[in-house]
PDB file of C-alpha atoms in Angstrom:
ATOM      1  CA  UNK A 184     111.194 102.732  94.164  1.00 62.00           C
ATOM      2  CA  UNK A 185     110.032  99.845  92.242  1.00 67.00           C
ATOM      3  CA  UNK A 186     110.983 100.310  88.393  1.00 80.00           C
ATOM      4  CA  UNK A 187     108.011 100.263  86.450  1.00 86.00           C
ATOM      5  CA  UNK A 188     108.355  99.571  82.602  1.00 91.00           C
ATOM      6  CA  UNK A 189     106.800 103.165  81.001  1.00 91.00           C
ATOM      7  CA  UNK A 190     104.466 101.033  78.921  1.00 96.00           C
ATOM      8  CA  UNK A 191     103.354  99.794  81.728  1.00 96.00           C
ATOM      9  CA  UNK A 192     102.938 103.087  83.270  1.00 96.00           C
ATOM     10  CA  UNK A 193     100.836 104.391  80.202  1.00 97.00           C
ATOM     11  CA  UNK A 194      98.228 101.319  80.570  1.00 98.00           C
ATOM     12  CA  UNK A 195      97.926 102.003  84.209  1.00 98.00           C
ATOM     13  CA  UNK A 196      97.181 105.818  82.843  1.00 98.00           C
ATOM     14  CA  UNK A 197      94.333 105.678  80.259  1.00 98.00           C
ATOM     15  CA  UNK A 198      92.762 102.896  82.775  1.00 98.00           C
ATOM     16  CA  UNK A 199      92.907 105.672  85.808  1.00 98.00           C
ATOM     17  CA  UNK A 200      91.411 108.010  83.191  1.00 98.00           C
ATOM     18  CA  UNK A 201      88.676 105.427  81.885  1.00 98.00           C
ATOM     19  CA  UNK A 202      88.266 105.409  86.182  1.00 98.00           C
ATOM     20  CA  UNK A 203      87.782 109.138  86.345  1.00 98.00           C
ATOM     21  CA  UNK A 204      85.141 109.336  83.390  1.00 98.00           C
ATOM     22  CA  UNK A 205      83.055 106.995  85.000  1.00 98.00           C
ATOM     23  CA  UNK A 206      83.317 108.771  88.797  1.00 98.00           C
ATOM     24  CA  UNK A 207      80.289 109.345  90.770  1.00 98.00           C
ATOM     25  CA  UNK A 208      80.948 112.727  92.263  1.00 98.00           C
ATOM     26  CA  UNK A 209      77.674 115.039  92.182  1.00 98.00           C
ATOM     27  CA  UNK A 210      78.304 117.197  94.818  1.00 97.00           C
ATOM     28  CA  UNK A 211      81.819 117.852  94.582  1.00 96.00           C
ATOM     29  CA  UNK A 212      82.421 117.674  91.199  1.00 97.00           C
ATOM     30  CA  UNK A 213      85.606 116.562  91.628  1.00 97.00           C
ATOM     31  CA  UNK A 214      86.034 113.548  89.796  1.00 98.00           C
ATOM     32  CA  UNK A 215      88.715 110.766  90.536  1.00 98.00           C
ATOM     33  CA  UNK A 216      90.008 107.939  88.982  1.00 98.00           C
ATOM     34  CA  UNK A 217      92.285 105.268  90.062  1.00 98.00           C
ATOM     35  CA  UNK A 218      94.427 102.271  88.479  1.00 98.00           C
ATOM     36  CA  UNK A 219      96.602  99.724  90.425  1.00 98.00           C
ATOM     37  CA  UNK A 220      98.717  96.950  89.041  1.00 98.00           C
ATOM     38  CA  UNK A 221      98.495  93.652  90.683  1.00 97.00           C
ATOM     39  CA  UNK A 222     101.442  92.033  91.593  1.00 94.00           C
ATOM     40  CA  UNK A 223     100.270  89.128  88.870  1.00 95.00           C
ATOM     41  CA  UNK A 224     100.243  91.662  86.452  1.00 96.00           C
ATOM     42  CA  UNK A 225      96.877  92.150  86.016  1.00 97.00           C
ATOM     43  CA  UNK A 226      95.572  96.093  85.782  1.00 98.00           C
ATOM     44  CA  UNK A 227      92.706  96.823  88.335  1.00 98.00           C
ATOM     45  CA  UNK A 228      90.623 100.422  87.927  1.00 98.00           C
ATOM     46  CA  UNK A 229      88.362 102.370  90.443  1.00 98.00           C
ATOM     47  CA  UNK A 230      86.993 105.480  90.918  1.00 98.00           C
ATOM     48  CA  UNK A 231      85.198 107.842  93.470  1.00 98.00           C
ATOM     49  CA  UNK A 232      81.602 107.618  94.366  1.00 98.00           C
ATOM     50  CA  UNK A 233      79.764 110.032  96.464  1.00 98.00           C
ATOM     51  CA  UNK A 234      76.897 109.585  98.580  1.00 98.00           C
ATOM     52  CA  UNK A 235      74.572 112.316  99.753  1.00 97.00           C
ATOM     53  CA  UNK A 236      76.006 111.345 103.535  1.00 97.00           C
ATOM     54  CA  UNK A 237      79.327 112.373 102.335  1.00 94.00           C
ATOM     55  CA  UNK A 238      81.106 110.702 105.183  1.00 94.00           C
ATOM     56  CA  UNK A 239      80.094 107.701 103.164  1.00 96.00           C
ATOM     57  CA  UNK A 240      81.928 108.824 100.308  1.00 97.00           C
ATOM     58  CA  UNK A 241      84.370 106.015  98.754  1.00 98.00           C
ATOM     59  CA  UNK A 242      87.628 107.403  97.363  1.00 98.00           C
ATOM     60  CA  UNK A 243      88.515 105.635  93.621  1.00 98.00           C
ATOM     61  CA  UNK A 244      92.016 104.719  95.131  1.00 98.00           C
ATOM     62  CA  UNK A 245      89.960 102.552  97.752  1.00 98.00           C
ATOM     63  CA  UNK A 246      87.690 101.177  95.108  1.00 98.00           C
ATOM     64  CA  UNK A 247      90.414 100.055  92.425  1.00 98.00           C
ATOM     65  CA  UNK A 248      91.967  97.846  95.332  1.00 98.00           C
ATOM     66  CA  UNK A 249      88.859  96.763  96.628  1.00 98.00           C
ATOM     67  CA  UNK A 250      88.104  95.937  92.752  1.00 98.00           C
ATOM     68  CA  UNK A 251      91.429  93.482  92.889  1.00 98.00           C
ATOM     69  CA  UNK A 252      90.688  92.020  96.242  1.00 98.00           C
ATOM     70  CA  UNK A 253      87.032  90.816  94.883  1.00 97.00           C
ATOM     71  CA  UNK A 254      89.248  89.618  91.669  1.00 97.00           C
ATOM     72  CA  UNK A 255      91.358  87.585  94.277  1.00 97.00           C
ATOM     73  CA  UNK A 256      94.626  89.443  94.110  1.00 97.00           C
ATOM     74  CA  UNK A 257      95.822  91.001  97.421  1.00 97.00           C
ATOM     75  CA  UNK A 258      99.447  92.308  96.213  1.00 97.00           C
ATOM     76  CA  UNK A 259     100.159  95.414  94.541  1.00 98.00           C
ATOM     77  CA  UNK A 260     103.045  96.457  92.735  1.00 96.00           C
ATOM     78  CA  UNK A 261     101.868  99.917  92.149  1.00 98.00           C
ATOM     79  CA  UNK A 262      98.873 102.736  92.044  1.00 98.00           C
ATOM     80  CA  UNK A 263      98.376 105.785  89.740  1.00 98.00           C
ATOM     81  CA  UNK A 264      95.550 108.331  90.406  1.00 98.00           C
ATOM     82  CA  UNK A 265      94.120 110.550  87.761  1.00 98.00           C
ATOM     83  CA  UNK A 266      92.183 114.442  88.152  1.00 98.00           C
ATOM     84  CA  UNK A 267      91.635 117.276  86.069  1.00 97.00           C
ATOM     85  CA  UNK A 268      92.911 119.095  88.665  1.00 96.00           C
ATOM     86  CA  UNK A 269      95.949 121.886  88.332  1.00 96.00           C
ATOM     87  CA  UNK A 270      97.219 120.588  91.441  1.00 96.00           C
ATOM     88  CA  UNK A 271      98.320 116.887  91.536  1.00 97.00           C
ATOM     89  CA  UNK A 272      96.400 114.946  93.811  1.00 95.00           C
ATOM     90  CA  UNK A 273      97.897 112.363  96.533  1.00 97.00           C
ATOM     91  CA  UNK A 274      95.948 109.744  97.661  1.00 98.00           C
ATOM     92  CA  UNK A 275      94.079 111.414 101.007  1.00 97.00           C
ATOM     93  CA  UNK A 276      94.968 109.852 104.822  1.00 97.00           C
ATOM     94  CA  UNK A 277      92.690 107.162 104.519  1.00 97.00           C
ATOM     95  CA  UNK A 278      93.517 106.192 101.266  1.00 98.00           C
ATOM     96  CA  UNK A 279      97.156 106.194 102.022  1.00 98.00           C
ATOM     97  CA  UNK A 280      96.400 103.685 105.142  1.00 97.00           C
ATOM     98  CA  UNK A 281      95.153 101.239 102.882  1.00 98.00           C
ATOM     99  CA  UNK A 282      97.669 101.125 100.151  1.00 98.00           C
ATOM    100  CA  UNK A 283      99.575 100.364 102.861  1.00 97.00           C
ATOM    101  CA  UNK A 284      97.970  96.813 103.604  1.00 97.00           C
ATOM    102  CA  UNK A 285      98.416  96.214  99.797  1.00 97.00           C
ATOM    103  CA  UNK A 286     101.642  97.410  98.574  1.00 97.00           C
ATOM    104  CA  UNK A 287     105.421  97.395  99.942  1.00 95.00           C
ATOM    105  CA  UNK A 288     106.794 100.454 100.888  1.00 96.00           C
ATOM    106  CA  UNK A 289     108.847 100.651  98.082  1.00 96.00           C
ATOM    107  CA  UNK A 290     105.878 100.088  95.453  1.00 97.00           C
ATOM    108  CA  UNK A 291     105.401 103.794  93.219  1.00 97.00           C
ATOM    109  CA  UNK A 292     102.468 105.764  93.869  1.00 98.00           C
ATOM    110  CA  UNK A 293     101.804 108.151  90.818  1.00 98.00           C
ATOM    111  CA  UNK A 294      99.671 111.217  90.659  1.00 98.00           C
ATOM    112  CA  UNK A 295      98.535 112.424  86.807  1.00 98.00           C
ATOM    113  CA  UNK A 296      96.666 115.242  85.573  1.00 98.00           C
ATOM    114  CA  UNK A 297      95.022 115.871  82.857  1.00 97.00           C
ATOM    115  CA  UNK A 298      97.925 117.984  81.497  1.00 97.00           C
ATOM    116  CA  UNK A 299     100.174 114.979  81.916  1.00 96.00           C
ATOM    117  CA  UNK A 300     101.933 116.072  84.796  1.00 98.00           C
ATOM    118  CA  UNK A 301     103.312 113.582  87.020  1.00 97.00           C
ATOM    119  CA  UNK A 302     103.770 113.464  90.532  1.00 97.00           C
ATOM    120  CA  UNK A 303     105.835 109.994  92.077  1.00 96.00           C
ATOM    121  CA  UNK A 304     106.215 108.634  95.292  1.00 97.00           C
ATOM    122  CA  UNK A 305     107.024 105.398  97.321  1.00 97.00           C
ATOM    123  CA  UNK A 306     104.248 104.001  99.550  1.00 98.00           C
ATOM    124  CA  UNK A 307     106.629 105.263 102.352  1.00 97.00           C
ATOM    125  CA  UNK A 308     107.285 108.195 101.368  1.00 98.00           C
ATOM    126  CA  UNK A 309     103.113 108.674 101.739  1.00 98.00           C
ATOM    127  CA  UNK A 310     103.394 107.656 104.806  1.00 97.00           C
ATOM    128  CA  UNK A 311     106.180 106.756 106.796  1.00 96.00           C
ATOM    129  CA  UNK A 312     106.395 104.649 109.615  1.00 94.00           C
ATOM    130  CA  UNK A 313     102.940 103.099 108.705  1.00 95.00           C
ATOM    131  CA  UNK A 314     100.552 100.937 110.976  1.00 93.00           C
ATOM    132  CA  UNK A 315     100.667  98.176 109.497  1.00 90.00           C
ATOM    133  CA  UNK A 316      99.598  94.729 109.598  1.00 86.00           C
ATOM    134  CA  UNK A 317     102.985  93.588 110.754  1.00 86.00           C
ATOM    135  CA  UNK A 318     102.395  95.749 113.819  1.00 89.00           C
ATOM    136  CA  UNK A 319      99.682  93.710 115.019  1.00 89.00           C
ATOM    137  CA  UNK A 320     101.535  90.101 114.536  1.00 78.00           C
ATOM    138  CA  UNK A 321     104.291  91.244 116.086  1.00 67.00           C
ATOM    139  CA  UNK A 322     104.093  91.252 120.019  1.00 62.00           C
TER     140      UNK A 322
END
């Protein structure tokens, strides 16, 4: 697991919760924010936004690195996700596939509540043995 600098963790934080405040999430209610430190340094935020077709539903950890992509970074170092919920939240399947394309498998993966409690994980640990790009270069 990459060693993150606690400041560094706290910034990522209050932007997943500045994420989460600003979540679209009408008919769930379950609001979601999302921060993501770019491998430049550079702190990207999303969060979730619900559509009325709720397959088309966009999950805030998708957003944030979509939000870093358009900013021209395509490296992560490492993602936190933010709820109000009792139960820590992990990024969901999909989510987990593409934090993959972005960050290593050791890069941390942090859940946060609203209580400050504090899940961790490595991007491998999320998922292991990952599709991922390398599997289609390699033949």
């Amino acid at each position: 697991m990459l060693n993150i600098e606690d400041k560094t963790i706290l910034a990522l934080v209050d932007a997943a919760k500045d994420g989460f405040e600003k979540a679209y999430a009408p008919y769930s209610n379950f609001h979601v924010g999302a921060a993501a430190l770019t491998a430049s340094g550079k702190i990207v935020k999303g969060c979730n936004v619900e559509n009325a077709s709720y397959g088309l539903t966009v999950c805030a950890e998708r957003n944030c690195l979509a939000q870093g992509v358009i900013g021209g970074e395509q490296a992560f170092s490492a993602l936190v996700v933010y709820t109000n919920q009792e139960k820590l939240t992990p990024p969901c399947g999909a989510c987990r596939q593409v934090i993959v394309e972005f960050l290593a498998p050791d890069a941390t993966v942090i859940a946060v509540n609203h209580n400050n409690d504090k899940q961790q994980w490595t991007v491998n640990e999320l998922l292991p043995d990952a599709f991922t790009p390398k599997d289609l270069l390699e033949k």
